[in-house]
Amino acid sequence: MSGNQPWDPGLQIERTTLAWLRTVLAFMASLLVLLKLISHHSTVAAVVCALVTLPFSGVVAWLLWRRHRRSERRLRARTPLPGGVLPAATAALAMLAGATGAVYVLFA
């Protein structure tokens, strides 16, 4: 960063949001691939896994959007940034993706 440009703390929130978004999208893409693989062996198992994992992926994406909006408001108001609900939800999404992978291994 050059010495003439002021530091913008809002850019850190943007970078963090984009990183979380890449993570959620990577989970969604991997879940779609897993669901396609599971559907070759058991349509019922694929539908059940899809009904559990894909809506939860949407919830995590919504939490990401909400955290971004709250972070921007809190940054302007100079209050503490939001807590750890998004990381916990992303960890739960990772566990669901792992469980979906285990379903594939069991049915393959």
PDB file of C-alpha atoms in Angstrom:
ATOM      1  CA  MET A   1       0.000   0.000   0.000  1.00  0.00           C
ATOM      2  CA  SER A   2       1.407   3.410  -0.861  1.00  0.00           C
ATOM      3  CA  GLY A   3       1.942   6.009   1.814  1.00  0.00           C
ATOM      4  CA  ASN A   4      -0.536   8.492   0.300  1.00  0.00           C
ATOM      5  CA  GLN A   5      -3.623   6.262   0.466  1.00  0.00           C
ATOM      6  CA  PRO A   6      -5.520   5.981   3.758  1.00  0.00           C
ATOM      7  CA  TRP A   7      -6.170   2.529   5.179  1.00  0.00           C
ATOM      8  CA  ASP A   8      -9.752   1.369   4.630  1.00  0.00           C
ATOM      9  CA  PRO A   9     -10.877  -1.065   7.360  1.00  0.00           C
ATOM     10  CA  GLY A  10     -13.937  -1.971   5.272  1.00  0.00           C
ATOM     11  CA  LEU A  11     -11.713  -3.802   2.794  1.00  0.00           C
ATOM     12  CA  GLN A  12     -10.811  -6.372   5.444  1.00  0.00           C
ATOM     13  CA  ILE A  13     -14.504  -7.175   5.867  1.00  0.00           C
ATOM     14  CA  GLU A  14     -14.842  -7.532   2.078  1.00  0.00           C
ATOM     15  CA  ARG A  15     -11.872  -9.920   1.867  1.00  0.00           C
ATOM     16  CA  THR A  16     -13.161 -11.986   4.764  1.00  0.00           C
ATOM     17  CA  THR A  17     -16.649 -12.174   3.249  1.00  0.00           C
ATOM     18  CA  LEU A  18     -15.227 -13.273  -0.089  1.00  0.00           C
ATOM     19  CA  ALA A  19     -13.148 -15.968   1.614  1.00  0.00           C
ATOM     20  CA  TRP A  20     -16.200 -17.301   3.457  1.00  0.00           C
ATOM     21  CA  LEU A  21     -18.201 -17.179   0.223  1.00  0.00           C
ATOM     22  CA  ARG A  22     -15.550 -19.227  -1.611  1.00  0.00           C
ATOM     23  CA  THR A  23     -15.677 -21.779   1.191  1.00  0.00           C
ATOM     24  CA  VAL A  24     -19.479 -22.079   1.097  1.00  0.00           C
ATOM     25  CA  LEU A  25     -19.508 -22.330  -2.706  1.00  0.00           C
ATOM     26  CA  ALA A  26     -16.814 -25.023  -2.609  1.00  0.00           C
ATOM     27  CA  PHE A  27     -18.919 -27.031  -0.157  1.00  0.00           C
ATOM     28  CA  MET A  28     -22.015 -26.599  -2.317  1.00  0.00           C
ATOM     29  CA  ALA A  29     -20.167 -27.725  -5.449  1.00  0.00           C
ATOM     30  CA  SER A  30     -18.666 -30.755  -3.716  1.00  0.00           C
ATOM     31  CA  LEU A  31     -22.051 -31.664  -2.270  1.00  0.00           C
ATOM     32  CA  LEU A  32     -23.635 -31.528  -5.720  1.00  0.00           C
ATOM     33  CA  VAL A  33     -20.937 -33.849  -7.083  1.00  0.00           C
ATOM     34  CA  LEU A  34     -21.393 -36.233  -4.155  1.00  0.00           C
ATOM     35  CA  LEU A  35     -25.158 -36.221  -4.577  1.00  0.00           C
ATOM     36  CA  LYS A  36     -24.759 -37.038  -8.271  1.00  0.00           C
ATOM     37  CA  LEU A  37     -22.463 -39.950  -7.383  1.00  0.00           C
ATOM     38  CA  ILE A  38     -24.841 -41.209  -4.687  1.00  0.00           C
ATOM     39  CA  SER A  39     -27.792 -41.040  -7.084  1.00  0.00           C
ATOM     40  CA  HIS A  40     -26.133 -43.657  -9.288  1.00  0.00           C
ATOM     41  CA  HIS A  41     -26.429 -46.167  -6.439  1.00  0.00           C
ATOM     42  CA  SER A  42     -29.485 -45.035  -4.469  1.00  0.00           C
ATOM     43  CA  THR A  43     -31.906 -42.326  -5.494  1.00  0.00           C
ATOM     44  CA  VAL A  44     -33.568 -42.335  -2.071  1.00  0.00           C
ATOM     45  CA  ALA A  45     -30.246 -41.783  -0.288  1.00  0.00           C
ATOM     46  CA  ALA A  46     -29.365 -38.965  -2.693  1.00  0.00           C
ATOM     47  CA  VAL A  47     -32.701 -37.239  -2.139  1.00  0.00           C
ATOM     48  CA  VAL A  48     -32.426 -37.553   1.656  1.00  0.00           C
ATOM     49  CA  CYS A  49     -28.877 -36.189   1.628  1.00  0.00           C
ATOM     50  CA  ALA A  50     -29.942 -33.355  -0.694  1.00  0.00           C
ATOM     51  CA  LEU A  51     -32.873 -32.438   1.559  1.00  0.00           C
ATOM     52  CA  VAL A  52     -30.506 -32.147   4.515  1.00  0.00           C
ATOM     53  CA  THR A  53     -27.380 -30.608   3.028  1.00  0.00           C
ATOM     54  CA  LEU A  54     -28.516 -28.185   0.335  1.00  0.00           C
ATOM     55  CA  PRO A  55     -30.953 -26.168   2.499  1.00  0.00           C
ATOM     56  CA  PHE A  56     -28.300 -26.021   5.208  1.00  0.00           C
ATOM     57  CA  SER A  57     -25.848 -24.668   2.610  1.00  0.00           C
ATOM     58  CA  GLY A  58     -28.382 -21.938   1.867  1.00  0.00           C
ATOM     59  CA  VAL A  59     -28.655 -21.141   5.579  1.00  0.00           C
ATOM     60  CA  VAL A  60     -24.873 -20.805   5.826  1.00  0.00           C
ATOM     61  CA  ALA A  61     -24.870 -18.493   2.782  1.00  0.00           C
ATOM     62  CA  TRP A  62     -27.603 -16.413   4.441  1.00  0.00           C
ATOM     63  CA  LEU A  63     -25.559 -16.254   7.664  1.00  0.00           C
ATOM     64  CA  LEU A  64     -22.621 -15.051   5.590  1.00  0.00           C
ATOM     65  CA  TRP A  65     -24.679 -12.259   4.034  1.00  0.00           C
ATOM     66  CA  ARG A  66     -26.090 -11.275   7.431  1.00  0.00           C
ATOM     67  CA  ARG A  67     -22.622 -11.238   9.025  1.00  0.00           C
ATOM     68  CA  HIS A  68     -21.302  -9.040   6.228  1.00  0.00           C
ATOM     69  CA  ARG A  69     -24.106  -6.507   6.681  1.00  0.00           C
ATOM     70  CA  ARG A  70     -23.724  -6.490  10.480  1.00  0.00           C
ATOM     71  CA  SER A  71     -19.941  -6.104  10.216  1.00  0.00           C
ATOM     72  CA  GLU A  72     -20.278  -3.083   7.960  1.00  0.00           C
ATOM     73  CA  ARG A  73     -22.773  -1.430  10.313  1.00  0.00           C
ATOM     74  CA  ARG A  74     -20.694  -2.187  13.394  1.00  0.00           C
ATOM     75  CA  LEU A  75     -17.535  -0.923  11.741  1.00  0.00           C
ATOM     76  CA  ARG A  76     -19.193   2.442  11.058  1.00  0.00           C
ATOM     77  CA  ALA A  77     -20.583   2.564  14.603  1.00  0.00           C
ATOM     78  CA  ARG A  78     -17.233   1.437  16.068  1.00  0.00           C
ATOM     79  CA  THR A  79     -18.778  -1.407  18.056  1.00  0.00           C
ATOM     80  CA  PRO A  80     -17.400  -4.972  18.352  1.00  0.00           C
ATOM     81  CA  LEU A  81     -17.743  -7.167  15.283  1.00  0.00           C
ATOM     82  CA  PRO A  82     -20.147 -10.161  15.230  1.00  0.00           C
ATOM     83  CA  GLY A  83     -19.434 -13.449  16.989  1.00  0.00           C
ATOM     84  CA  GLY A  84     -18.780 -16.965  15.806  1.00  0.00           C
ATOM     85  CA  VAL A  85     -22.109 -18.275  14.479  1.00  0.00           C
ATOM     86  CA  LEU A  86     -20.838 -18.379  10.880  1.00  0.00           C
ATOM     87  CA  PRO A  87     -17.692 -20.410  11.649  1.00  0.00           C
ATOM     88  CA  ALA A  88     -19.771 -22.866  13.696  1.00  0.00           C
ATOM     89  CA  ALA A  89     -22.321 -23.222  10.897  1.00  0.00           C
ATOM     90  CA  THR A  90     -19.531 -23.736   8.347  1.00  0.00           C
ATOM     91  CA  ALA A  91     -18.025 -26.443  10.553  1.00  0.00           C
ATOM     92  CA  ALA A  92     -21.443 -28.110  10.738  1.00  0.00           C
ATOM     93  CA  LEU A  93     -21.682 -27.884   6.937  1.00  0.00           C
ATOM     94  CA  ALA A  94     -18.286 -29.569   6.680  1.00  0.00           C
ATOM     95  CA  MET A  95     -19.532 -32.352   8.941  1.00  0.00           C
ATOM     96  CA  LEU A  96     -22.651 -32.777   6.786  1.00  0.00           C
ATOM     97  CA  ALA A  97     -20.468 -32.925   3.680  1.00  0.00           C
ATOM     98  CA  GLY A  98     -18.363 -35.599   5.379  1.00  0.00           C
ATOM     99  CA  ALA A  99     -21.474 -37.544   6.321  1.00  0.00           C
ATOM    100  CA  THR A 100     -22.652 -37.303   2.712  1.00  0.00           C
ATOM    101  CA  GLY A 101     -19.292 -38.667   1.601  1.00  0.00           C
ATOM    102  CA  ALA A 102     -19.707 -41.513   4.090  1.00  0.00           C
ATOM    103  CA  VAL A 103     -23.122 -42.296   2.590  1.00  0.00           C
ATOM    104  CA  TYR A 104     -21.476 -42.519  -0.814  1.00  0.00           C
ATOM    105  CA  VAL A 105     -18.820 -44.893   0.511  1.00  0.00           C
ATOM    106  CA  LEU A 106     -21.465 -47.072   2.142  1.00  0.00           C
ATOM    107  CA  PHE A 107     -23.632 -47.293  -0.979  1.00  0.00           C
ATOM    108  CA  ALA A 108     -20.814 -47.627  -3.527  1.00  0.00           C
TER     109      ALA A 108
END
